[in-house]
Coordinates of C-alpha atoms in Angstrom, one line a residue:
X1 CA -14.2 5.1 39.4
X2 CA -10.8 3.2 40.1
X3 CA -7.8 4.2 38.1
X4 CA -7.7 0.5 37.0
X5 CA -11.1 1.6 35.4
X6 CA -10.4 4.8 34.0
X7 CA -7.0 2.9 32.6
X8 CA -9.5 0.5 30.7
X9 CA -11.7 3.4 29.1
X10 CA -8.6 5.2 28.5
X11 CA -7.0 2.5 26.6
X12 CA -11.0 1.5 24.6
X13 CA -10.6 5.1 23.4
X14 CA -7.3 5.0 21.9
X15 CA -8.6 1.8 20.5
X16 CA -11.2 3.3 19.1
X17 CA -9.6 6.1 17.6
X18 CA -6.7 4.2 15.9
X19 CA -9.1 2.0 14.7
X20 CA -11.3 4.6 13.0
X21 CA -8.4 6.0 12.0
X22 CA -7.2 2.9 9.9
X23 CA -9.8 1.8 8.4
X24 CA -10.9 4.8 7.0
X25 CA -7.3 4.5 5.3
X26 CA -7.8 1.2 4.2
X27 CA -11.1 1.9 2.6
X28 CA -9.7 5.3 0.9
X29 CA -6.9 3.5 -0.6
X30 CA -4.4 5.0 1.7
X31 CA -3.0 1.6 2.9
X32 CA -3.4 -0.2 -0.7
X33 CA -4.7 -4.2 -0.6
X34 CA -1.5 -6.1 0.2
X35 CA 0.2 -3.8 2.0
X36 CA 1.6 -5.2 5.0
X37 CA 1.5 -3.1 8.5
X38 CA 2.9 -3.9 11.7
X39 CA 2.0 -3.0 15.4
X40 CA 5.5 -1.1 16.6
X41 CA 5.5 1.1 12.8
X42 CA 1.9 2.0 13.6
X43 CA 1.8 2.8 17.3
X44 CA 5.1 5.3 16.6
X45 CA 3.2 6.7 13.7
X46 CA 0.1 7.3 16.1
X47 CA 2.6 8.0 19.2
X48 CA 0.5 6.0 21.8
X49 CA 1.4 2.3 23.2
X50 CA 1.3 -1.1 21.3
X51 CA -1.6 -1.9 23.1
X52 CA -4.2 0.0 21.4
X53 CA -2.9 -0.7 18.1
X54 CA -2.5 -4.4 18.6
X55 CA -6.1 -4.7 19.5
X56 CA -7.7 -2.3 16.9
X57 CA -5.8 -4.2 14.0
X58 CA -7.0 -7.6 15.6
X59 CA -10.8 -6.3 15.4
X60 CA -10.2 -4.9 12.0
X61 CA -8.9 -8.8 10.9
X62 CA -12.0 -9.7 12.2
X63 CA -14.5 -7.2 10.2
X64 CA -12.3 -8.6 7.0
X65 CA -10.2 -5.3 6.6
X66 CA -6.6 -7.1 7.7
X67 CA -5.4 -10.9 7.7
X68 CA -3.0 -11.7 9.9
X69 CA 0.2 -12.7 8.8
X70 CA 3.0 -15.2 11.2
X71 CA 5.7 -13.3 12.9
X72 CA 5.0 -10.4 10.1
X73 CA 2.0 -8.2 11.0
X74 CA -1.0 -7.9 9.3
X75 CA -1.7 -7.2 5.7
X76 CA -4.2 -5.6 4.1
X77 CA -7.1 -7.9 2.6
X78 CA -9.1 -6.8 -1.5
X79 CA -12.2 -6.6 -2.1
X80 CA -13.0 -8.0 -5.6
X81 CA -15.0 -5.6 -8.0
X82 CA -17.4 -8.3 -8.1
X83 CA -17.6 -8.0 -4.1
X84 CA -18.3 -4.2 -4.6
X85 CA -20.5 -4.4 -7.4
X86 CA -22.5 -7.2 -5.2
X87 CA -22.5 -4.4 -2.2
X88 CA -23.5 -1.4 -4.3
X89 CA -26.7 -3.9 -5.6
X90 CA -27.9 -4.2 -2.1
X91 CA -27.3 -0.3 -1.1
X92 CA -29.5 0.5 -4.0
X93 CA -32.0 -1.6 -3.1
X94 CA -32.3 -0.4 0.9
X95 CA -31.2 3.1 0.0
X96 CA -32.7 4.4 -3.0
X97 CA -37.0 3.6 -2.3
X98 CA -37.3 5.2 0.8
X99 CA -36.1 8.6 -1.0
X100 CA -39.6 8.6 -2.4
X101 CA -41.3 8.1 1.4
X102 CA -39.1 10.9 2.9
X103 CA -39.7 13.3 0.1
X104 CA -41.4 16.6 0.9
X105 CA -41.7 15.2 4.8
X106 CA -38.2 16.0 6.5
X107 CA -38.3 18.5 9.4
X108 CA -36.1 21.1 9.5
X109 CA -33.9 20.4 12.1
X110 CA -33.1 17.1 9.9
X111 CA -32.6 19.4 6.4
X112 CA -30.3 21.7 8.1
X113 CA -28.3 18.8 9.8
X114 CA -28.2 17.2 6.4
X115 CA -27.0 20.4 4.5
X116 CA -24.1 20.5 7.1
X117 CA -22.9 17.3 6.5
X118 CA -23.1 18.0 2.9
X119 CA -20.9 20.9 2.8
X120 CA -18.8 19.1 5.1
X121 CA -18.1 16.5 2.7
X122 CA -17.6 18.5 0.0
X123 CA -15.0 20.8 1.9
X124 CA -12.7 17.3 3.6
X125 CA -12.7 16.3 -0.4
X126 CA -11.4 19.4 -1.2
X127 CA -8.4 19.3 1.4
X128 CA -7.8 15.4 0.9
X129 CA -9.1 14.7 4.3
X130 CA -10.6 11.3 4.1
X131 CA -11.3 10.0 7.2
X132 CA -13.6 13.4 8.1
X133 CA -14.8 12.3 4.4
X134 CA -16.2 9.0 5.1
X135 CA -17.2 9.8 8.6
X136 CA -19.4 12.9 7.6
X137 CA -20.8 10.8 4.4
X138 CA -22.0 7.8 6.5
X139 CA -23.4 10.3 8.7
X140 CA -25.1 11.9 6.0
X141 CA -26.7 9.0 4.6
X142 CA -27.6 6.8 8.1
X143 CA -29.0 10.2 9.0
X144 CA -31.2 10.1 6.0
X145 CA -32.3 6.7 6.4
X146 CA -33.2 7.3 10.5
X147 CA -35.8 9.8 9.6
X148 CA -37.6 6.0 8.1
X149 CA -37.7 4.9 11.7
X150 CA -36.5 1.3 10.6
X151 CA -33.6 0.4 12.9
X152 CA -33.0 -2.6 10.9
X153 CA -32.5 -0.7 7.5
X154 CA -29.8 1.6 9.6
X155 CA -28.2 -1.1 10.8
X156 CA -27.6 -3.0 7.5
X157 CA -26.5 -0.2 5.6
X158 CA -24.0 0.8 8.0
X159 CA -22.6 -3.0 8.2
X160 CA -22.7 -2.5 4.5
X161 CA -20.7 0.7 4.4
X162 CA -18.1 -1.3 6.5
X163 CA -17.6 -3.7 4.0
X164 CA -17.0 -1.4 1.2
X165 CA -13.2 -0.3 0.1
X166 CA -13.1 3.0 -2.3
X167 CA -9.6 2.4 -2.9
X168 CA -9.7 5.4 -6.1
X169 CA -10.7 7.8 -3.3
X170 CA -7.4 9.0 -2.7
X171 CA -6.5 9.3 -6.7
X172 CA -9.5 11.6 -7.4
X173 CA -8.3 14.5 -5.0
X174 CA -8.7 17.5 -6.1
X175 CA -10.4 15.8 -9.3
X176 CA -13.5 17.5 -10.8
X177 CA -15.3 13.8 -10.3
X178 CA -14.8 13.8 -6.5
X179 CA -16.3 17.2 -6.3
X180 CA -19.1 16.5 -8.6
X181 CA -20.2 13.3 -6.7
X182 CA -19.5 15.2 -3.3
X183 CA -22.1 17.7 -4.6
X184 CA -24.7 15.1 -5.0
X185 CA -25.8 14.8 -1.3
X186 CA -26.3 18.7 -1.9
X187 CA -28.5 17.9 -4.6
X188 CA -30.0 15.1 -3.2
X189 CA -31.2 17.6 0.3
X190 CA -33.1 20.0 -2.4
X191 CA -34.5 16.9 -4.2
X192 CA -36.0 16.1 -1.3
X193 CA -37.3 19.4 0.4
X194 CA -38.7 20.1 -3.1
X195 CA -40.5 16.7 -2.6
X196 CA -39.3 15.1 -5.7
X197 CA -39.2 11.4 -4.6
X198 CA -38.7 10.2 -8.4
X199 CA -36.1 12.4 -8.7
X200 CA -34.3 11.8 -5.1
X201 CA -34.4 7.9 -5.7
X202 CA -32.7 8.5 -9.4
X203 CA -30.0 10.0 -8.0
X204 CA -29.5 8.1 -5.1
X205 CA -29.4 5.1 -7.1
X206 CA -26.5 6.9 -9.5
X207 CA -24.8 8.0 -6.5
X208 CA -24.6 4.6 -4.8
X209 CA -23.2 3.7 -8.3
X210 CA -20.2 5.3 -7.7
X211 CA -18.8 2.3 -5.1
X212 CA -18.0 0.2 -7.6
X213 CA -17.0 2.9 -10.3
X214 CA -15.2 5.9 -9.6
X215 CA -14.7 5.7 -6.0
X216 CA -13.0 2.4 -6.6
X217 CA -10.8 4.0 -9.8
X218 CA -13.1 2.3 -12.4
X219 CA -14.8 4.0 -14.7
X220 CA -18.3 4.3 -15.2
X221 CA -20.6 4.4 -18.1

């Protein structure tokens, strides 16, 4: 590979990363709607080159998380409650029915995979570490949803998860809610082994809920 190659990969990764990286803030409520950031405050806070930063805050304007402002950087774009309530509908209507399919059928491979991503998510809540937070819960639940074998349903939910904020995330460390609704995709494994479909799609539908509740520092009924 030429070094003008391996210069290229090198710079898609710290793209990447810095990328992941902020909008995992953004949708924790790290970086609140309407603050403003700028390329040369971010790339010293992350140590690496304008370059990477420039471009991963250009593709997050375009997936809706930033709008560019002139000359000032790039601020960061709300999601209405009405937007989230809208995009916790949906979820609980691709998400919550196939509980009942995948009840009492995943292999083990999948339960144990599950159950580590589970404790995992309970454990980042715990230490206020978001980003490993929202990685290891979308891994959880696309994982979930794989073992359908409908690409399409994968694929949605995850363009759906990108369009979600959960700007209360960061309030509710260390808060006996966040621990309680990190412990539902614990439940939600033994719901399933056990085979209790009714049961797994009940509480899939409640913990979907939360995207427009308490994730998002509302409260629910």
């Amino acid at each position: 590979m030429s070094g003008s190659s391996m210069r290229v990969l090198e710079v898609l990764s710290l793209r990447e990363q810095v990328e992941r990286t902020l909008s995992s803030r953004i949708v924790a409520g790290e970086f609140a709607p309407g603050t403003v950031l700028t390329v040369p405050t971010l790339a010293g806070e992350f140590g690496v080159s304008a370059t990477p930063v420039r471009e991963a805050m250009l593709n997050l304007a375009r997936r809706g998380f930033l709008s560019p402002l002139r000359n000032r950087g790039f601020e960061v774009t709300a999601v209405s409650a009405n937007e989230l309530r809208e995009l916790g509908e949906i979820r609980r209507l691709l998400e919550a029915p196939p509980m009942r399919s995948l009840a009492g059928s995943l292999p083990d491979e999948t339960v144990a995979r599950l159950r580590d991503l589970a404790d995992e998510i309970v454990r980042a809540g715990r230490e206020g570490r978001f980003e490993d937070y929202l990685e290891a819960d979308t891994r959880f639940h696309l994982a979930l949803l794989e073992r359908t074998g409908n690409r399409r349903l994968v694929q949605l939910v995850s363009e759906l998860r990108q369009q979600t904020r959960l700007v209360g995330l960061v309030n509710l460390a260390d808060s006996d809610e966040l621990e309680n609704s990190s412990l539902e995709h614990a439940e939600l494994v033994r719901l399933l082994v056990e085979g209790d479909g009714e049961g797994a799609e009940a509480l899939m539908r409640r913990h979907i809920g939360h995207v427009s509740g308490l994730w998002s520092g509302r409260q629910e009924d």
